[in-house]
Coordinates of N, CA and C in Angstrom, one line a residue:
X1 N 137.6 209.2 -29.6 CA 137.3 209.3 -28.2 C 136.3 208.3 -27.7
X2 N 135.2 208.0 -28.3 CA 134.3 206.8 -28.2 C 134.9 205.5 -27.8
X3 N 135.3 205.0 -29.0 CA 136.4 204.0 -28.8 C 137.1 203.8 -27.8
X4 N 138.0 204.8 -27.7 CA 138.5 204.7 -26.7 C 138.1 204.6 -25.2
X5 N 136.9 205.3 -25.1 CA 136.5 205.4 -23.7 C 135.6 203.9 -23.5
X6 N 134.9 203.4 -24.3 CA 134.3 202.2 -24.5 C 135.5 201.0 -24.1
X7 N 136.2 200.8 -25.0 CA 137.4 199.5 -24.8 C 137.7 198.9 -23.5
X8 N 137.2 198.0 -22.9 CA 137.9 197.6 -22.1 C 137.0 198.2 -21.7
X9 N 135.9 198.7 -21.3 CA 135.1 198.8 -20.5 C 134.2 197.7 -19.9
X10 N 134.2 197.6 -18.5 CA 134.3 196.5 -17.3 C 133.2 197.3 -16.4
X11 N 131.5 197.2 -17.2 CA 130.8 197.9 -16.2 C 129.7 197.1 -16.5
X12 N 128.4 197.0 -15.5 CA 127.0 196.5 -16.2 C 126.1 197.4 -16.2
X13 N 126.6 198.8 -15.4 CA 125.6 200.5 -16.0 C 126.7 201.1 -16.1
X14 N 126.3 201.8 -16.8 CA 127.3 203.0 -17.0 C 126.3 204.4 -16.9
X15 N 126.5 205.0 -16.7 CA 126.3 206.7 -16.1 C 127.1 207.6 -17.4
X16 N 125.9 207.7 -18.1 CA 126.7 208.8 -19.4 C 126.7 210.3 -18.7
X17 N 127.6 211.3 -18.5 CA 127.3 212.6 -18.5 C 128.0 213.2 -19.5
X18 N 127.9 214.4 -19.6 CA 128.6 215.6 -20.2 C 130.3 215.7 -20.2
X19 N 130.8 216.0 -19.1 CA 131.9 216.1 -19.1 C 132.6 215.7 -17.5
X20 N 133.9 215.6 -17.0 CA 134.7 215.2 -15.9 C 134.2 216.1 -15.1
X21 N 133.4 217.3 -15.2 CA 132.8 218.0 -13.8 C 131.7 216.8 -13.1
X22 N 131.0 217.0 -14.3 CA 130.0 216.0 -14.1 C 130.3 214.3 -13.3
X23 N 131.3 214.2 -13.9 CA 131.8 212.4 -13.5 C 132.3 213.2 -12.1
X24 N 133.5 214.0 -11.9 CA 133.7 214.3 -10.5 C 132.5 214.5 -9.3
X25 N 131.1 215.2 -9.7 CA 130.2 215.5 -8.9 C 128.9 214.0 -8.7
X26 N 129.4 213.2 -9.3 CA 128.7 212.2 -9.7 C 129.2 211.3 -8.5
X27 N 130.7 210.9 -8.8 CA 131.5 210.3 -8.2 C 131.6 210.5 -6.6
X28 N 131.8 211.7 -6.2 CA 131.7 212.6 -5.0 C 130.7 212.1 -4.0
X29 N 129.3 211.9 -4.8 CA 128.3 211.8 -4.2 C 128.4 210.9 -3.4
X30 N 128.4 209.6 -4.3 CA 128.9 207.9 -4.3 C 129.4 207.9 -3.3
X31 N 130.6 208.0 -3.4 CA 131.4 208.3 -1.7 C 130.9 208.5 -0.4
X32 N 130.2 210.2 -0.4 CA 129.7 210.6 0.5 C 128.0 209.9 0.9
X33 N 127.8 209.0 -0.1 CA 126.4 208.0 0.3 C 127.1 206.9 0.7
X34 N 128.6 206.6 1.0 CA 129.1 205.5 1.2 C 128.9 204.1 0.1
X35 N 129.0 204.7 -1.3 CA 128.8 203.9 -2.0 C 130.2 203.4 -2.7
X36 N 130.4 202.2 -3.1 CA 131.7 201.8 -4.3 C 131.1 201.5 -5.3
X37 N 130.7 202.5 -6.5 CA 130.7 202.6 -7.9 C 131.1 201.3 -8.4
X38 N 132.8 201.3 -8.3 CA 133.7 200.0 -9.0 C 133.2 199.0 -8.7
X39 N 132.9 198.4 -7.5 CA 133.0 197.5 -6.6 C 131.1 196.9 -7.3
X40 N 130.6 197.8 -7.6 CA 128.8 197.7 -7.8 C 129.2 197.5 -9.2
X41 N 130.2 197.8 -10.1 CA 129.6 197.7 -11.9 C 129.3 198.9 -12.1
X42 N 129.4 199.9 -11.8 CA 129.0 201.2 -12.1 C 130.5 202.1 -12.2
X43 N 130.0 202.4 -13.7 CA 131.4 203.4 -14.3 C 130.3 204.6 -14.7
X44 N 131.1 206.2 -14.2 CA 130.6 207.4 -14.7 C 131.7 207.4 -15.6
X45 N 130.8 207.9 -17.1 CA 131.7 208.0 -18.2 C 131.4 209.3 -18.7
X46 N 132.0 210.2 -19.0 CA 132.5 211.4 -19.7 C 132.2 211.5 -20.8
X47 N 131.3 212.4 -21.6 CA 131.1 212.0 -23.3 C 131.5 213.4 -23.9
X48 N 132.5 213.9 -23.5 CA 133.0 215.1 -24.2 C 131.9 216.0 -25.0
X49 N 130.4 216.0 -24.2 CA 129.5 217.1 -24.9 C 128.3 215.7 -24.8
X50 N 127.3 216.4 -24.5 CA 126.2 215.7 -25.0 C 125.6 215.3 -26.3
X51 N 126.7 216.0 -27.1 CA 126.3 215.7 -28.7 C 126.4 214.7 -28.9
X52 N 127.5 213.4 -28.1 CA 128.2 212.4 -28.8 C 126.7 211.4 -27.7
X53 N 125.6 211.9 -27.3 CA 125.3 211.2 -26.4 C 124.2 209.8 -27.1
X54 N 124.0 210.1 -28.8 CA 123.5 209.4 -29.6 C 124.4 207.8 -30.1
X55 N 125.5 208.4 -30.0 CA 127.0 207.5 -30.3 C 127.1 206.2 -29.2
X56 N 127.1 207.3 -28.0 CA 127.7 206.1 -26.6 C 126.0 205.0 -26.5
X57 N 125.0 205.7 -27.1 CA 123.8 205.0 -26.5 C 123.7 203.7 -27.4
X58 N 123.9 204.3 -28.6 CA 124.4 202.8 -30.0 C 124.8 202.0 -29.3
X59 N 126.4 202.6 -28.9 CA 127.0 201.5 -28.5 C 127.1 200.6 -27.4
X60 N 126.6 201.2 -26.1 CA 126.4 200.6 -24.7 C 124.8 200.0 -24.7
X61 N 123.9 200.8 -25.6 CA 122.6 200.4 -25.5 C 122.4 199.1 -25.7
X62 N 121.0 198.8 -26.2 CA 120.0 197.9 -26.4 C 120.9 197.1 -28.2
X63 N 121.0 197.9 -29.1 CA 121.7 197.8 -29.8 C 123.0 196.8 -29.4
X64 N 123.6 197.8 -29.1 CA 125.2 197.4 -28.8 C 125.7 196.4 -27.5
X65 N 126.3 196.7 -26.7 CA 126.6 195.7 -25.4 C 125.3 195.5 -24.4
X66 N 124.1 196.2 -24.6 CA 123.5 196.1 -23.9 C 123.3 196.0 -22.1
X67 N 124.2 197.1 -21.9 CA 124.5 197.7 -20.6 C 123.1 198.2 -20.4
X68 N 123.2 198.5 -19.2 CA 122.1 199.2 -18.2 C 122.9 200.8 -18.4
X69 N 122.0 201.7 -18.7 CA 122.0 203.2 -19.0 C 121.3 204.5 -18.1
X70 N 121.9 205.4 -17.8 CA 121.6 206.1 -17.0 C 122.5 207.4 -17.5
X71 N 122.2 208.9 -17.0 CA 122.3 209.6 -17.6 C 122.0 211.3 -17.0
X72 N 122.8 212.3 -17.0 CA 122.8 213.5 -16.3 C 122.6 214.4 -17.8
X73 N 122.0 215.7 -17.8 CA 121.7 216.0 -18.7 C 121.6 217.3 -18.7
X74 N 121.9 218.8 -18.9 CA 121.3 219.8 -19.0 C 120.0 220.3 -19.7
X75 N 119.5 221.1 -19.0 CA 117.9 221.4 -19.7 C 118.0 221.9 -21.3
X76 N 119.1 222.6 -21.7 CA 119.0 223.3 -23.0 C 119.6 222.1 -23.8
X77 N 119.9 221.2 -22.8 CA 120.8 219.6 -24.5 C 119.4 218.4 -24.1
X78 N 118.2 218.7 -23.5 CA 117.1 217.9 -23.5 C 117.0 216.9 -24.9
X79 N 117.4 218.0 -26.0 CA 116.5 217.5 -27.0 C 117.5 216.1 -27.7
X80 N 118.9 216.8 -27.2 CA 119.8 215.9 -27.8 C 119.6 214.4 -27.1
X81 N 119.3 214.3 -26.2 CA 119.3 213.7 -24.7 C 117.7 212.5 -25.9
X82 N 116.7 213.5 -25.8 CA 115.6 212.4 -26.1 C 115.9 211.8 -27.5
X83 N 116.3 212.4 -28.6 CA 116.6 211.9 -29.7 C 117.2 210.5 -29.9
X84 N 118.4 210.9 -28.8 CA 119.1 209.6 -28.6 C 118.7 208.5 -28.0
X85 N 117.8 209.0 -27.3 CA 117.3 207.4 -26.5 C 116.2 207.0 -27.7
X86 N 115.3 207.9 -28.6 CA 114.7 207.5 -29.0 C 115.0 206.4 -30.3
X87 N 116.3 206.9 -30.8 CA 117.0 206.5 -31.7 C 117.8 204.8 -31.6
X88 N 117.9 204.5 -30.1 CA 118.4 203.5 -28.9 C 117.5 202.7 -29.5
X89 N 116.1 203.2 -29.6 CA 115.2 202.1 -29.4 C 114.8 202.6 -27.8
X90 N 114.9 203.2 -27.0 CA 114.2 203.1 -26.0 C 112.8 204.2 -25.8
X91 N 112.3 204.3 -26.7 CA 111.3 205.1 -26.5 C 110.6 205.9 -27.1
X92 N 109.5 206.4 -27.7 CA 108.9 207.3 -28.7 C 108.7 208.5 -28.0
X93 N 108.8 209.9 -28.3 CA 108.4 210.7 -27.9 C 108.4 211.1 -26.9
X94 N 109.3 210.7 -25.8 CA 109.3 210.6 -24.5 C 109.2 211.9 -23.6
X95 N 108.6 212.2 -22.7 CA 108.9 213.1 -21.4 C 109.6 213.1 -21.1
X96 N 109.6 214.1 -20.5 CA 111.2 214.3 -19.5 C 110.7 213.3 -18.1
X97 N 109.4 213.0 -17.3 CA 109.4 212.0 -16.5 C 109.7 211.1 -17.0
X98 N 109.5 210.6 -18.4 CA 109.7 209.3 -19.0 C 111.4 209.2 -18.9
X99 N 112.3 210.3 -19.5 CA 113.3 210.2 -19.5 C 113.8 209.7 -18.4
X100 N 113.0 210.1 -17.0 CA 113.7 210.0 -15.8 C 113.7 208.8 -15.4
X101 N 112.4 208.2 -16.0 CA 112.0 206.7 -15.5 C 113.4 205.4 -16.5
X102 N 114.0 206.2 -17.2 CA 114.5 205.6 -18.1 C 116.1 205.8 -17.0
X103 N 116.1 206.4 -16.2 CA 118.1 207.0 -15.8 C 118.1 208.1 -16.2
X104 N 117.7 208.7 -16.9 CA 118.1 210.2 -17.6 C 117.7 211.6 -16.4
X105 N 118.4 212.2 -16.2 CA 118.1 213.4 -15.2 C 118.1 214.4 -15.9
X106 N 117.5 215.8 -15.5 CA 117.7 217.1 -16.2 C 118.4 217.3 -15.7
X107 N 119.3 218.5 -15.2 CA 119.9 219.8 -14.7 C 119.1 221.3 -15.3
X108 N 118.6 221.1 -14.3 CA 118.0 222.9 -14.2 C 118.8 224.1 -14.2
X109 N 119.9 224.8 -14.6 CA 120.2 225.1 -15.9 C 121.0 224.0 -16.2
X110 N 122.3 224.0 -15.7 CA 123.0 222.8 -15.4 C 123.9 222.5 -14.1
X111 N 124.8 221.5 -13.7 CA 124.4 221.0 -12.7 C 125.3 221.9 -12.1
X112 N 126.4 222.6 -12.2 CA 127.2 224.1 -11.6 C 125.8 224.6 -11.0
X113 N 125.0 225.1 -11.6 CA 124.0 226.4 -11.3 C 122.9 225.5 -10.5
X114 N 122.9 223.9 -10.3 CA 122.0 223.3 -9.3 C 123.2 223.2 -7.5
X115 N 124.0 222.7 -8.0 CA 124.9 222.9 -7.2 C 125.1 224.2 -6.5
X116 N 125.1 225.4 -7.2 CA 125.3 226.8 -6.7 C 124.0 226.9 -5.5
X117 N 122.8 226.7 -6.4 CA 121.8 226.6 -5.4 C 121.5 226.2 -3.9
X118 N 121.5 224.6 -4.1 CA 122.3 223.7 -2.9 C 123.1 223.9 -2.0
X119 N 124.3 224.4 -2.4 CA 125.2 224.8 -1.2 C 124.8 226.5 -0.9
X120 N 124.6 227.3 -1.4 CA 123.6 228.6 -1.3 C 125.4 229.3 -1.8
X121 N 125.0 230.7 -2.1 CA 126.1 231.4 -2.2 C 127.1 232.0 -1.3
X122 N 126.7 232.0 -0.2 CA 127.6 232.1 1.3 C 128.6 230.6 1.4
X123 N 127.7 229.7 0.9 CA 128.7 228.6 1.0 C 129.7 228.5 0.0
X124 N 128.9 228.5 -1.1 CA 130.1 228.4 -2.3 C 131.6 229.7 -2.4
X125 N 131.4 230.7 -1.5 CA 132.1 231.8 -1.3 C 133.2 231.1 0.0
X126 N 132.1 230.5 0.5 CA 133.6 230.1 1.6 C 133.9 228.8 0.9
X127 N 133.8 227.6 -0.1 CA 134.6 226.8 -0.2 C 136.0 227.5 -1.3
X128 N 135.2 228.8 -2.4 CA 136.6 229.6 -3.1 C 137.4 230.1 -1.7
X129 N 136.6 230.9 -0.5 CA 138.2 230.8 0.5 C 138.9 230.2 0.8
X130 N 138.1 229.2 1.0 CA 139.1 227.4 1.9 C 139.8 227.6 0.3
X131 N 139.9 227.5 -0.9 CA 140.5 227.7 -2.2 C 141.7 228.4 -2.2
X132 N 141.6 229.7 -1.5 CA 142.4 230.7 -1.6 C 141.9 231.6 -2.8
X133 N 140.7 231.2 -3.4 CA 140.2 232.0 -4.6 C 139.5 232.6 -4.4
X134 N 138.8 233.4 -3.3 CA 137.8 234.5 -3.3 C 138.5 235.7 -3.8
X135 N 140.0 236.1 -3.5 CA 140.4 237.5 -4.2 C 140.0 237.7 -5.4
X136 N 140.5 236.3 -6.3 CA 140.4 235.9 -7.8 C 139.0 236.3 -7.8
X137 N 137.7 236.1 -7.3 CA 136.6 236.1 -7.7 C 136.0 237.1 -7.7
X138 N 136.5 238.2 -6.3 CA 136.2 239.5 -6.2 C 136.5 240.4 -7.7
X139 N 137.7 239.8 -8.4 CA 138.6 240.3 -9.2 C 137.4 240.3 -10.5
X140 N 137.2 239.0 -10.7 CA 136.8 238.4 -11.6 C 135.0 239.5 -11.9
X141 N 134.7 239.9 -10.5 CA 133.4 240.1 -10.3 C 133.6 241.9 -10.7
X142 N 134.3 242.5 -10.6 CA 134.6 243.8 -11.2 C 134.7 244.1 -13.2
X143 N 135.0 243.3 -13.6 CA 135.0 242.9 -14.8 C 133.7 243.9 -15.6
X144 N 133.7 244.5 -16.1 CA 132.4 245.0 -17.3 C 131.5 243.7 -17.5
X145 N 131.7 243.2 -17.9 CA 131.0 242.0 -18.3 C 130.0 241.1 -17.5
X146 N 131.1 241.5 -16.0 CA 130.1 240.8 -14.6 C 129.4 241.4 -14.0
X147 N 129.2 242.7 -14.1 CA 128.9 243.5 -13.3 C 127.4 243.7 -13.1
X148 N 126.7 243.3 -14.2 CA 125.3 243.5 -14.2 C 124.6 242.0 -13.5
X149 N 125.3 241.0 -14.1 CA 125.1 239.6 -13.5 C 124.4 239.4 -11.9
X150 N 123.7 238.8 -11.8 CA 123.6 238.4 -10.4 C 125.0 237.5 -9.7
X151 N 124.9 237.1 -8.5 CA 125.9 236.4 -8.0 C 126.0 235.2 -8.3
X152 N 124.7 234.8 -8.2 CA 124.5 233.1 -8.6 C 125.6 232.8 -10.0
X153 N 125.3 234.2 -11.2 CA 125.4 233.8 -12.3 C 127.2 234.1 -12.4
X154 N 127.5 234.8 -11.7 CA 128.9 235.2 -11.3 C 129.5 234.6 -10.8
X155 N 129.5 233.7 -10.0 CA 129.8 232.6 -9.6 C 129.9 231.2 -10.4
X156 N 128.8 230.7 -10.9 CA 128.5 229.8 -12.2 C 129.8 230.5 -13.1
X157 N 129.9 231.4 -13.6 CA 130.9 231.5 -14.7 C 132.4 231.6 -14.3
X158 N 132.1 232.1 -13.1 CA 133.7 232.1 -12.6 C 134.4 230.4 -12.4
X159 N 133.4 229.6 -12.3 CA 133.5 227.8 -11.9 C 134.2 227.6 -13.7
X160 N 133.7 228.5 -14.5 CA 134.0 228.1 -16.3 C 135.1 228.7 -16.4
X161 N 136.3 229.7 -15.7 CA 137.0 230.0 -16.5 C 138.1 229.5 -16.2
X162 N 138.6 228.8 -16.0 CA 140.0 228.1 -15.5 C 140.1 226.5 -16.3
X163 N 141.2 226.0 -17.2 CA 140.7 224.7 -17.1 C 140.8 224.0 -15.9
X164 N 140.2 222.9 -15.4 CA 140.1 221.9 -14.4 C 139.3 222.3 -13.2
X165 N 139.0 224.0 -13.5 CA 138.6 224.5 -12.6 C 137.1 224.2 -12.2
X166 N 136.1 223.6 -13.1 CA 134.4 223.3 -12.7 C 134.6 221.9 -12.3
X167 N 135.9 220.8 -12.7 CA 135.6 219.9 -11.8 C 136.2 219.7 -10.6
X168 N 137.7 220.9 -10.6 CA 137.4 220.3 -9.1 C 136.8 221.2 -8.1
X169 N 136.1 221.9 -8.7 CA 134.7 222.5 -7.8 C 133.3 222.1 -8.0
X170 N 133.4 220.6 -8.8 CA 132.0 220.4 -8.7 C 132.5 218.8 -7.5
X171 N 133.7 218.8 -7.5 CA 133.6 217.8 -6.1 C 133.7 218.6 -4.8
X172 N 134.2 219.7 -4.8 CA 134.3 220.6 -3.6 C 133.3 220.9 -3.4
X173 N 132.0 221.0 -4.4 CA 130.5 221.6 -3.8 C 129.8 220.4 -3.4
X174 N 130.1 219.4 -3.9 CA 129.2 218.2 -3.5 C 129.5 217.9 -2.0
X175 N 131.3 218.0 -1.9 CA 131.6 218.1 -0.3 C 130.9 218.7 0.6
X176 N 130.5 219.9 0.3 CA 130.3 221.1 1.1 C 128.9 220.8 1.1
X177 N 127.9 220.1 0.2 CA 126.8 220.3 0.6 C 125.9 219.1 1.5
X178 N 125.0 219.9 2.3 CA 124.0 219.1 3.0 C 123.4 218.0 2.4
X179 N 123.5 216.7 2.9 CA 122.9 215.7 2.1 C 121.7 215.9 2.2
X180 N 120.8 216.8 3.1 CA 119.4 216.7 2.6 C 119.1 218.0 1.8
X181 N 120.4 218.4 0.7 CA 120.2 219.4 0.1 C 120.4 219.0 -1.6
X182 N 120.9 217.7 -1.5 CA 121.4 217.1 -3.2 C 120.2 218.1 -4.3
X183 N 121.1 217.9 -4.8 CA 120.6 218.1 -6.8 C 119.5 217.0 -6.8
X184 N 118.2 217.6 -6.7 CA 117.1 216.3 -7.6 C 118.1 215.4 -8.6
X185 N 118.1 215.8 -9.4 CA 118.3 215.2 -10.1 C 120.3 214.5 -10.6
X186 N 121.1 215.0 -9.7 CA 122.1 214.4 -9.0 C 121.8 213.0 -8.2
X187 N 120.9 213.5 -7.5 CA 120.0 212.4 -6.3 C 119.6 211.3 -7.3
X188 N 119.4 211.7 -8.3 CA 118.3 210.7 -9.0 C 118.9 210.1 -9.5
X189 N 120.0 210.9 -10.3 CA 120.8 209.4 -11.2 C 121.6 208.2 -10.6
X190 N 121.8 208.7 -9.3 CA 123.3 208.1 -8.3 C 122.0 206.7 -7.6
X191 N 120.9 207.1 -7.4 CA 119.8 206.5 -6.6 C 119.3 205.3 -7.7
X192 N 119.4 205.7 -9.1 CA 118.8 204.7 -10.0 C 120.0 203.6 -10.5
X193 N 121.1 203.9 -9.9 CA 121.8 202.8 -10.5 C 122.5 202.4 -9.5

């Protein structure tokens, strides 16, 4: 998958995240800041898990083609996140402000559950209507399993259980939300490159 997503790559930053939610809510933004990614040298790339995020930094980094690097991150894959840069060569020991000074953003848990925030839960409830999916969710929310959950968190998991279903609800929330409501750290990566 490396390979392949590298080849023929036609960018001078690249924007590592996690997965196509992430590139979709990344992308979204761009737009709605009236930006052209393509047009600027800027490709969001997909690394199928932040595990591989040691691999793409070899190869786009300082080391490798030496691209301009940037980067979305969840709080709990932090560590995988600093390893790799450190590994890059870009840095010892680093902060998470250091990270940030580097392109690297957190997600506070991750960016579904910053997003959830953002648009608030009244909102995210009417973009599953405009969906036709609130019955599904009422559904979903009766479950044993959901029932103790907050809504926040009910929501967040309900975005996980469908495939294709967290990315194209992580462009439908970016839609829906107030630009002076962005993800810090959404804001941050789209702002640093």
């Amino acid at each position: 998958m490396l390979l392949e997503a590298i080849a023929g790559l036609d960018a001078r930053t690249v924007v590592l995240v996690e997965g196509v939610s992430d590139q979709a809510a990344v992308e979204t933004l761009a737009v709605r800041r009236g930006r052209d990614l393509a047009a600027e040298g800027v490709r969001v790339l997909p690394m199928g898990g932040v595990t591989n995020v040691g691999h793409y930094l070899d190869r786009l980094g300082p080391a490798g083609r030496g691209l301009r690097l940037a980067g979305l991150y969840d709080h709990a894959e932090e560590g995988f996140v600093r390893r790799g840069l450190e590994r890059a060569g870009l840095g010892a020991e680093l902060s998470r402000d250091a990270m940030a000074g580097l392109g690297f953003h957190v997600c506070v848990a991750d960016l579904e559950d910053e997003l959830i925030r953002a648009v608030g839960v009244d909102g995210v409830q009417e973009v599953l209507a405009a969906q036709g999916e609130l019955r599904s969710f009422r559904l979903f929310q009766r479950q044993p399993a959901q029932q103790e959950r907050a809504l926040p968190a009910q929501l967040r998991r309900f975005l996980g259980t469908r495939s294709g279903r967290k990315s194209a609800y992580a462009r439908l929330l970016v839609e829906a939300l107030d630009l002076d409501r962005v993800p810090r750290s959404l804001d941050g990566v789209l702002a640093g490159v």
